[in-house]
Amino acid sequence: MKLDRRLALLGVFFLVLNLAIATQYAVSKIGYEYYLVHPCEANIRYIGSDNTSGGRVLRVNGANGTGSLKLVFGNWSAGTNKMYSAAFGIVNEEQVSVSITHINVSSDNATYMKIWLHGDRDANANNTNNDPTTVLMFNNNTVVNTSNTTAWQLAPGNDDPSDMCYNVSDRTNFSTNTTWDETQHVRFSVNNSNAYGIGVLGRTINNASDFVWVQVAIDIPTNANSSGLYTGTIWIHYQADTNSYIL
């Protein structure tokens, strides 16, 4: 019996289609590793500077080790405005530039808090006359910079938690140590060399700073509840560059 040519072509079509959609399975593997380290020695790390009751504003949260950090601002009454121009610093150790996009604060009660990024450690960053690098990030429950912005761009780091650099074009001459605080168990710096982000006052990825200071103001109104503990969490959001720069 002679097969219809159209049926034969249809059979070939289904055979080719079946081959095209056939699933292939394979198994392979790749190892991985990462270390849990102290937050002052991570790839994006936090360092102390300003002091308050009992020592650094920034301190380890609990026993010394690989735990979390917290900011302790002390005891203040209603109607107080207290400014910490360098409550803590952010240092980039990645070999890529890292952008800080926005900061938000979560709390079980009122925050009464303002937060800036800026480069002059001992200047009040509440206006550009005091510090032209200042960027207001959080204004008492209002996120000022949004997630699709770049508020501050840190230059690539050098993977060394013992120092930070205010001009990455010359790490030998423009670096300063981040010393260990034996009381609060954090790294810190009180060096007043100014930090400049990429794009700030003409700085580029080749001569910007790999750190920035964070100013925090506690601005308590006169009608605030005069008793109780105010606690919360500061969320700092980052975005990394996709290109690696070895300096």
mmCIF file with all atom_site columns, N, CA and C in Angstrom, residues 35-91:
data_model
loop_
_atom_site.group_PDB
_atom_site.id
_atom_site.type_symbol
_atom_site.label_atom_id
_atom_site.label_alt_id
_atom_site.label_comp_id
_atom_site.label_asym_id
_atom_site.label_entity_id
_atom_site.label_seq_id
_atom_site.pdbx_PDB_ins_code
_atom_site.Cartn_x
_atom_site.Cartn_y
_atom_site.Cartn_z
_atom_site.occupancy
_atom_site.B_iso_or_equiv
_atom_site.pdbx_formal_charge
_atom_site.auth_seq_id
_atom_site.auth_comp_id
_atom_site.auth_asym_id
_atom_site.auth_atom_id
_atom_site.pdbx_PDB_model_num
ATOM 1   N N  . TYR A 1 35 ? 32.958 34.040 54.486 1.00 0.00 ? 35 TYR A N  1
ATOM 2   C CA . TYR A 1 35 ? 33.270 34.107 55.909 1.00 0.00 ? 35 TYR A CA 1
ATOM 3   C C  . TYR A 1 35 ? 32.289 35.035 56.616 1.00 0.00 ? 35 TYR A C  1
ATOM 4   N N  . LEU A 1 36 ? 31.910 34.672 57.815 1.00 0.00 ? 36 LEU A N  1
ATOM 5   C CA . LEU A 1 36 ? 31.184 35.578 58.698 1.00 0.00 ? 36 LEU A CA 1
ATOM 6   C C  . LEU A 1 36 ? 32.206 36.331 59.533 1.00 0.00 ? 36 LEU A C  1
ATOM 7   N N  . VAL A 1 37 ? 32.206 37.647 59.407 1.00 0.00 ? 37 VAL A N  1
ATOM 8   C CA . VAL A 1 37 ? 33.208 38.457 60.086 1.00 0.00 ? 37 VAL A CA 1
ATOM 9   C C  . VAL A 1 37 ? 32.517 39.548 60.890 1.00 0.00 ? 37 VAL A C  1
ATOM 10  N N  . HIS A 1 38 ? 33.299 40.240 61.683 1.00 0.00 ? 38 HIS A N  1
ATOM 11  C CA . HIS A 1 38 ? 32.802 41.382 62.436 1.00 0.00 ? 38 HIS A CA 1
ATOM 12  C C  . HIS A 1 38 ? 32.326 42.448 61.454 1.00 0.00 ? 38 HIS A C  1
ATOM 13  N N  . PRO A 1 39 ? 31.215 43.160 61.744 1.00 0.00 ? 39 PRO A N  1
ATOM 14  C CA . PRO A 1 39 ? 30.717 44.189 60.809 1.00 0.00 ? 39 PRO A CA 1
ATOM 15  C C  . PRO A 1 39 ? 31.709 45.306 60.514 1.00 0.00 ? 39 PRO A C  1
ATOM 16  N N  . CYS A 1 40 ? 32.700 45.506 61.380 1.00 0.00 ? 40 CYS A N  1
ATOM 17  C CA . CYS A 1 40 ? 33.731 46.503 61.121 1.00 0.00 ? 40 CYS A CA 1
ATOM 18  C C  . CYS A 1 40 ? 34.798 45.997 60.155 1.00 0.00 ? 40 CYS A C  1
ATOM 19  N N  . GLU A 1 41 ? 34.695 44.724 59.756 1.00 0.00 ? 41 GLU A N  1
ATOM 20  C CA . GLU A 1 41 ? 35.697 44.148 58.874 1.00 0.00 ? 41 GLU A CA 1
ATOM 21  C C  . GLU A 1 41 ? 35.077 43.479 57.660 1.00 0.00 ? 41 GLU A C  1
ATOM 22  N N  . ALA A 1 42 ? 33.824 43.817 57.368 1.00 0.00 ? 42 ALA A N  1
ATOM 23  C CA . ALA A 1 42 ? 33.143 43.255 56.206 1.00 0.00 ? 42 ALA A CA 1
ATOM 24  C C  . ALA A 1 42 ? 33.528 44.022 54.943 1.00 0.00 ? 42 ALA A C  1
ATOM 25  N N  . ASN A 1 43 ? 33.048 43.554 53.796 1.00 0.00 ? 43 ASN A N  1
ATOM 26  C CA . ASN A 1 43 ? 33.382 44.224 52.526 1.00 0.00 ? 43 ASN A CA 1
ATOM 27  C C  . ASN A 1 43 ? 32.778 45.620 52.444 1.00 0.00 ? 43 ASN A C  1
ATOM 28  N N  . ILE A 1 44 ? 31.609 45.808 52.992 1.00 0.00 ? 44 ILE A N  1
ATOM 29  C CA . ILE A 1 44 ? 31.076 47.146 53.252 1.00 0.00 ? 44 ILE A CA 1
ATOM 30  C C  . ILE A 1 44 ? 30.960 47.235 54.767 1.00 0.00 ? 44 ILE A C  1
ATOM 31  N N  . ARG A 1 45 ? 31.760 48.073 55.372 1.00 0.00 ? 45 ARG A N  1
ATOM 32  C CA . ARG A 1 45 ? 31.884 48.007 56.824 1.00 0.00 ? 45 ARG A CA 1
ATOM 33  C C  . ARG A 1 45 ? 31.576 49.344 57.474 1.00 0.00 ? 45 ARG A C  1
ATOM 34  N N  . TYR A 1 46 ? 31.331 49.270 58.779 1.00 0.00 ? 46 TYR A N  1
ATOM 35  C CA . TYR A 1 46 ? 30.958 50.442 59.566 1.00 0.00 ? 46 TYR A CA 1
ATOM 36  C C  . TYR A 1 46 ? 32.018 50.701 60.621 1.00 0.00 ? 46 TYR A C  1
ATOM 37  N N  . ILE A 1 47 ? 32.365 51.972 60.777 1.00 0.00 ? 47 ILE A N  1
ATOM 38  C CA . ILE A 1 47 ? 33.371 52.341 61.770 1.00 0.00 ? 47 ILE A CA 1
ATOM 39  C C  . ILE A 1 47 ? 32.804 53.437 62.678 1.00 0.00 ? 47 ILE A C  1
ATOM 40  N N  . GLY A 1 48 ? 33.312 53.506 63.890 1.00 0.00 ? 48 GLY A N  1
ATOM 41  C CA . GLY A 1 48 ? 32.883 54.513 64.845 1.00 0.00 ? 48 GLY A CA 1
ATOM 42  C C  . GLY A 1 48 ? 33.696 55.787 64.719 1.00 0.00 ? 48 GLY A C  1
ATOM 43  N N  . SER A 1 49 ? 33.228 56.844 65.389 1.00 0.00 ? 49 SER A N  1
ATOM 44  C CA . SER A 1 49 ? 33.972 58.093 65.478 1.00 0.00 ? 49 SER A CA 1
ATOM 45  C C  . SER A 1 49 ? 33.504 58.894 66.684 1.00 0.00 ? 49 SER A C  1
ATOM 46  N N  . ASP A 1 50 ? 32.304 59.509 66.603 1.00 0.00 ? 50 ASP A N  1
ATOM 47  C CA . ASP A 1 50 ? 31.797 60.335 67.707 1.00 0.00 ? 50 ASP A CA 1
ATOM 48  C C  . ASP A 1 50 ? 31.592 59.519 68.977 1.00 0.00 ? 50 ASP A C  1
ATOM 49  N N  . ASN A 1 51 ? 31.669 60.227 70.119 1.00 0.00 ? 51 ASN A N  1
ATOM 50  C CA . ASN A 1 51 ? 31.430 59.617 71.421 1.00 0.00 ? 51 ASN A CA 1
ATOM 51  C C  . ASN A 1 51 ? 30.116 60.093 72.026 1.00 0.00 ? 51 ASN A C  1
ATOM 52  N N  . THR A 1 52 ? 29.578 59.274 72.894 1.00 0.00 ? 52 THR A N  1
ATOM 53  C CA . THR A 1 52 ? 28.428 59.630 73.714 1.00 0.00 ? 52 THR A CA 1
ATOM 54  C C  . THR A 1 52 ? 28.607 58.944 75.068 1.00 0.00 ? 52 THR A C  1
ATOM 55  N N  . SER A 1 53 ? 27.566 58.802 75.852 1.00 0.00 ? 53 SER A N  1
ATOM 56  C CA . SER A 1 53 ? 27.683 58.168 77.168 1.00 0.00 ? 53 SER A CA 1
ATOM 57  C C  . SER A 1 53 ? 28.264 56.762 77.035 1.00 0.00 ? 53 SER A C  1
ATOM 58  N N  . GLY A 1 54 ? 29.388 56.528 77.701 1.00 0.00 ? 54 GLY A N  1
ATOM 59  C CA . GLY A 1 54 ? 29.981 55.194 77.689 1.00 0.00 ? 54 GLY A CA 1
ATOM 60  C C  . GLY A 1 54 ? 30.941 54.931 76.554 1.00 0.00 ? 54 GLY A C  1
ATOM 61  N N  . GLY A 1 55 ? 31.180 55.909 75.688 1.00 0.00 ? 55 GLY A N  1
ATOM 62  C CA . GLY A 1 55 ? 32.143 55.680 74.610 1.00 0.00 ? 55 GLY A CA 1
ATOM 63  C C  . GLY A 1 55 ? 31.574 55.993 73.244 1.00 0.00 ? 55 GLY A C  1
ATOM 64  N N  . ARG A 1 56 ? 32.008 55.227 72.239 1.00 0.00 ? 56 ARG A N  1
ATOM 65  C CA . ARG A 1 56 ? 31.586 55.469 70.864 1.00 0.00 ? 56 ARG A CA 1
ATOM 66  C C  . ARG A 1 56 ? 30.066 55.375 70.716 1.00 0.00 ? 56 ARG A C  1
ATOM 67  N N  . VAL A 1 57 ? 29.542 56.236 69.833 1.00 0.00 ? 57 VAL A N  1
ATOM 68  C CA . VAL A 1 57 ? 28.131 56.101 69.459 1.00 0.00 ? 57 VAL A CA 1
ATOM 69  C C  . VAL A 1 57 ? 27.899 54.723 68.843 1.00 0.00 ? 57 VAL A C  1
ATOM 70  N N  . LEU A 1 58 ? 28.813 54.305 67.959 1.00 0.00 ? 58 LEU A N  1
ATOM 71  C CA . LEU A 1 58 ? 28.734 52.977 67.351 1.00 0.00 ? 58 LEU A CA 1
ATOM 72  C C  . LEU A 1 58 ? 29.426 51.977 68.259 1.00 0.00 ? 58 LEU A C  1
ATOM 73  N N  . ARG A 1 59 ? 28.746 50.880 68.539 1.00 0.00 ? 59 ARG A N  1
ATOM 74  C CA . ARG A 1 59 ? 29.325 49.856 69.405 1.00 0.00 ? 59 ARG A CA 1
ATOM 75  C C  . ARG A 1 59 ? 28.730 48.501 69.070 1.00 0.00 ? 59 ARG A C  1
ATOM 76  N N  . VAL A 1 60 ? 29.416 47.446 69.514 1.00 0.00 ? 60 VAL A N  1
ATOM 77  C CA . VAL A 1 60 ? 28.929 46.106 69.255 1.00 0.00 ? 60 VAL A CA 1
ATOM 78  C C  . VAL A 1 60 ? 27.658 45.864 70.049 1.00 0.00 ? 60 VAL A C  1
ATOM 79  N N  . ASN A 1 61 ? 26.722 45.166 69.454 1.00 0.00 ? 61 ASN A N  1
ATOM 80  C CA . ASN A 1 61 ? 25.432 44.889 70.091 1.00 0.00 ? 61 ASN A CA 1
ATOM 81  C C  . ASN A 1 61 ? 25.505 43.549 70.800 1.00 0.00 ? 61 ASN A C  1
ATOM 82  N N  . GLY A 1 62 ? 25.899 43.571 72.062 1.00 0.00 ? 62 GLY A N  1
ATOM 83  C CA . GLY A 1 62 ? 26.056 42.338 72.822 1.00 0.00 ? 62 GLY A CA 1
ATOM 84  C C  . GLY A 1 62 ? 27.522 42.012 73.023 1.00 0.00 ? 62 GLY A C  1
ATOM 85  N N  . ALA A 1 63 ? 27.824 40.724 73.102 1.00 0.00 ? 63 ALA A N  1
ATOM 86  C CA . ALA A 1 63 ? 29.192 40.288 73.340 1.00 0.00 ? 63 ALA A CA 1
ATOM 87  C C  . ALA A 1 63 ? 30.063 40.574 72.121 1.00 0.00 ? 63 ALA A C  1
ATOM 88  N N  . ASN A 1 64 ? 31.364 40.820 72.372 1.00 0.00 ? 64 ASN A N  1
ATOM 89  C CA . ASN A 1 64 ? 32.287 41.051 71.270 1.00 0.00 ? 64 ASN A CA 1
ATOM 90  C C  . ASN A 1 64 ? 32.387 39.798 70.417 1.00 0.00 ? 64 ASN A C  1
ATOM 91  N N  . GLY A 1 65 ? 32.451 39.994 69.114 1.00 0.00 ? 65 GLY A N  1
ATOM 92  C CA . GLY A 1 65 ? 32.527 38.863 68.204 1.00 0.00 ? 65 GLY A CA 1
ATOM 93  C C  . GLY A 1 65 ? 31.974 39.236 66.844 1.00 0.00 ? 65 GLY A C  1
ATOM 94  N N  . THR A 1 66 ? 31.246 38.332 66.221 1.00 0.00 ? 66 THR A N  1
ATOM 95  C CA . THR A 1 66 ? 30.743 38.574 64.876 1.00 0.00 ? 66 THR A CA 1
ATOM 96  C C  . THR A 1 66 ? 29.282 38.996 64.894 1.00 0.00 ? 66 THR A C  1
ATOM 97  N N  . GLY A 1 67 ? 28.844 39.605 65.985 1.00 0.00 ? 67 GLY A N  1
ATOM 98  C CA . GLY A 1 67 ? 27.445 40.016 66.105 1.00 0.00 ? 67 GLY A CA 1
ATOM 99  C C  . GLY A 1 67 ? 27.155 41.287 65.343 1.00 0.00 ? 67 GLY A C  1
ATOM 100 N N  . SER A 1 68 ? 26.018 41.887 65.648 1.00 0.00 ? 68 SER A N  1
ATOM 101 C CA . SER A 1 68 ? 25.603 43.110 64.964 1.00 0.00 ? 68 SER A CA 1
ATOM 102 C C  . SER A 1 68 ? 26.096 44.340 65.725 1.00 0.00 ? 68 SER A C  1
ATOM 103 N N  . LEU A 1 69 ? 25.892 45.496 65.104 1.00 0.00 ? 69 LEU A N  1
ATOM 104 C CA . LEU A 1 69 ? 26.267 46.767 65.711 1.00 0.00 ? 69 LEU A CA 1
ATOM 105 C C  . LEU A 1 69 ? 25.021 47.577 66.032 1.00 0.00 ? 69 LEU A C  1
ATOM 106 N N  . LYS A 1 70 ? 25.178 48.547 66.901 1.00 0.00 ? 70 LYS A N  1
ATOM 107 C CA . LYS A 1 70 ? 24.075 49.450 67.196 1.00 0.00 ? 70 LYS A CA 1
ATOM 108 C C  . LYS A 1 70 ? 24.627 50.841 67.484 1.00 0.00 ? 70 LYS A C  1
ATOM 109 N N  . LEU A 1 71 ? 23.751 51.833 67.374 1.00 0.00 ? 71 LEU A N  1
ATOM 110 C CA . LEU A 1 71 ? 24.087 53.205 67.713 1.00 0.00 ? 71 LEU A CA 1
ATOM 111 C C  . LEU A 1 71 ? 23.432 53.539 69.042 1.00 0.00 ? 71 LEU A C  1
ATOM 112 N N  . VAL A 1 72 ? 24.209 54.054 69.992 1.00 0.00 ? 72 VAL A N  1
ATOM 113 C CA . VAL A 1 72 ? 23.691 54.415 71.305 1.00 0.00 ? 72 VAL A CA 1
ATOM 114 C C  . VAL A 1 72 ? 23.867 55.922 71.457 1.00 0.00 ? 72 VAL A C  1
ATOM 115 N N  . PHE A 1 73 ? 22.753 56.640 71.560 1.00 0.00 ? 73 PHE A N  1
ATOM 116 C CA . PHE A 1 73 ? 22.793 58.100 71.564 1.00 0.00 ? 73 PHE A CA 1
ATOM 117 C C  . PHE A 1 73 ? 22.689 58.714 72.961 1.00 0.00 ? 73 PHE A C  1
ATOM 118 N N  . GLY A 1 74 ? 22.504 57.909 73.986 1.00 0.00 ? 74 GLY A N  1
ATOM 119 C CA . GLY A 1 74 ? 22.492 58.436 75.339 1.00 0.00 ? 74 GLY A CA 1
ATOM 120 C C  . GLY A 1 74 ? 21.121 58.857 75.824 1.00 0.00 ? 74 GLY A C  1
ATOM 121 N N  . ASN A 1 75 ? 21.092 59.709 76.830 1.00 0.00 ? 75 ASN A N  1
ATOM 122 C CA . ASN A 1 75 ? 19.852 60.144 77.482 1.00 0.00 ? 75 ASN A CA 1
ATOM 123 C C  . ASN A 1 75 ? 19.586 61.616 77.174 1.00 0.00 ? 75 ASN A C  1
ATOM 124 N N  . TRP A 1 76 ? 18.421 61.891 76.600 1.00 0.00 ? 76 TRP A N  1
ATOM 125 C CA . TRP A 1 76 ? 18.063 63.261 76.229 1.00 0.00 ? 76 TRP A CA 1
ATOM 126 C C  . TRP A 1 76 ? 16.612 63.529 76.586 1.00 0.00 ? 76 TRP A C  1
ATOM 127 N N  . SER A 1 77 ? 16.301 64.771 76.841 1.00 0.00 ? 77 SER A N  1
ATOM 128 C CA . SER A 1 77 ? 14.946 65.145 77.250 1.00 0.00 ? 77 SER A CA 1
ATOM 129 C C  . SER A 1 77 ? 14.186 65.739 76.073 1.00 0.00 ? 77 SER A C  1
ATOM 130 N N  . ALA A 1 78 ? 12.866 65.883 76.254 1.00 0.00 ? 78 ALA A N  1
ATOM 131 C CA . ALA A 1 78 ? 12.034 66.534 75.243 1.00 0.00 ? 78 ALA A CA 1
ATOM 132 C C  . ALA A 1 78 ? 12.533 67.952 74.989 1.00 0.00 ? 78 ALA A C  1
ATOM 133 N N  . GLY A 1 79 ? 12.418 68.406 73.748 1.00 0.00 ? 79 GLY A N  1
ATOM 134 C CA . GLY A 1 79 ? 12.879 69.735 73.378 1.00 0.00 ? 79 GLY A CA 1
ATOM 135 C C  . GLY A 1 79 ? 14.367 69.815 73.087 1.00 0.00 ? 79 GLY A C  1
ATOM 136 N N  . THR A 1 80 ? 15.028 68.656 72.915 1.00 0.00 ? 80 THR A N  1
ATOM 137 C CA . THR A 1 80 ? 16.471 68.612 72.675 1.00 0.00 ? 80 THR A CA 1
ATOM 138 C C  . THR A 1 80 ? 16.767 68.375 71.199 1.00 0.00 ? 80 THR A C  1
ATOM 139 N N  . ASN A 1 81 ? 17.786 69.067 70.701 1.00 0.00 ? 81 ASN A N  1
ATOM 140 C CA . ASN A 1 81 ? 18.342 68.775 69.380 1.00 0.00 ? 81 ASN A CA 1
ATOM 141 C C  . ASN A 1 81 ? 19.813 68.469 69.562 1.00 0.00 ? 81 ASN A C  1
ATOM 142 N N  . LYS A 1 82 ? 20.186 67.228 69.306 1.00 0.00 ? 82 LYS A N  1
ATOM 143 C CA . LYS A 1 82 ? 21.572 66.787 69.482 1.00 0.00 ? 82 LYS A CA 1
ATOM 144 C C  . LYS A 1 82 ? 22.112 66.289 68.152 1.00 0.00 ? 82 LYS A C  1
ATOM 145 N N  . MET A 1 83 ? 23.264 66.798 67.758 1.00 0.00 ? 83 MET A N  1
ATOM 146 C CA . MET A 1 83 ? 23.852 66.479 66.463 1.00 0.00 ? 83 MET A CA 1
ATOM 147 C C  . MET A 1 83 ? 25.124 65.667 66.634 1.00 0.00 ? 83 MET A C  1
ATOM 148 N N  . TYR A 1 84 ? 25.219 64.545 65.913 1.00 0.00 ? 84 TYR A N  1
ATOM 149 C CA . TYR A 1 84 ? 26.436 63.740 65.868 1.00 0.00 ? 84 TYR A CA 1
ATOM 150 C C  . TYR A 1 84 ? 26.944 63.789 64.432 1.00 0.00 ? 84 TYR A C  1
ATOM 151 N N  . SER A 1 85 ? 27.940 64.630 64.178 1.00 0.00 ? 85 SER A N  1
ATOM 152 C CA . SER A 1 85 ? 28.390 64.835 62.795 1.00 0.00 ? 85 SER A CA 1
ATOM 153 C C  . SER A 1 85 ? 29.061 63.600 62.203 1.00 0.00 ? 85 SER A C  1
ATOM 154 N N  . ALA A 1 86 ? 29.599 62.742 63.071 1.00 0.00 ? 86 ALA A N  1
ATOM 155 C CA . ALA A 1 86 ? 30.203 61.487 62.615 1.00 0.00 ? 86 ALA A CA 1
ATOM 156 C C  . ALA A 1 86 ? 29.743 60.369 63.540 1.00 0.00 ? 86 ALA A C  1
ATOM 157 N N  . ALA A 1 87 ? 28.437 60.140 63.533 1.00 0.00 ? 87 ALA A N  1
ATOM 158 C CA . ALA A 1 87 ? 27.895 59.059 64.364 1.00 0.00 ? 87 ALA A CA 1
ATOM 159 C C  . ALA A 1 87 ? 28.551 57.734 63.995 1.00 0.00 ? 87 ALA A C  1
ATOM 160 N N  . PHE A 1 88 ? 28.778 57.563 62.695 1.00 0.00 ? 88 PHE A N  1
ATOM 161 C CA . PHE A 1 88 ? 29.551 56.419 62.219 1.00 0.00 ? 88 PHE A CA 1
ATOM 162 C C  . PHE A 1 88 ? 29.994 56.689 60.783 1.00 0.00 ? 88 PHE A C  1
ATOM 163 N N  . GLY A 1 89 ? 30.890 55.853 60.296 1.00 0.00 ? 89 GLY A N  1
ATOM 164 C CA . GLY A 1 89 ? 31.352 55.965 58.916 1.00 0.00 ? 89 GLY A CA 1
ATOM 165 C C  . GLY A 1 89 ? 31.074 54.684 58.169 1.00 0.00 ? 89 GLY A C  1
ATOM 166 N N  . ILE A 1 90 ? 30.952 54.802 56.851 1.00 0.00 ? 90 ILE A N  1
ATOM 167 C CA . ILE A 1 90 ? 30.778 53.653 55.964 1.00 0.00 ? 90 ILE A CA 1
ATOM 168 C C  . ILE A 1 90 ? 32.018 53.568 55.088 1.00 0.00 ? 90 ILE A C  1
ATOM 169 N N  . VAL A 1 91 ? 32.656 52.398 55.064 1.00 0.00 ? 91 VAL A N  1
ATOM 170 C CA . VAL A 1 91 ? 33.877 52.202 54.284 1.00 0.00 ? 91 VAL A CA 1
ATOM 171 C C  . VAL A 1 91 ? 33.657 51.064 53.298 1.00 0.00 ? 91 VAL A C  1
#
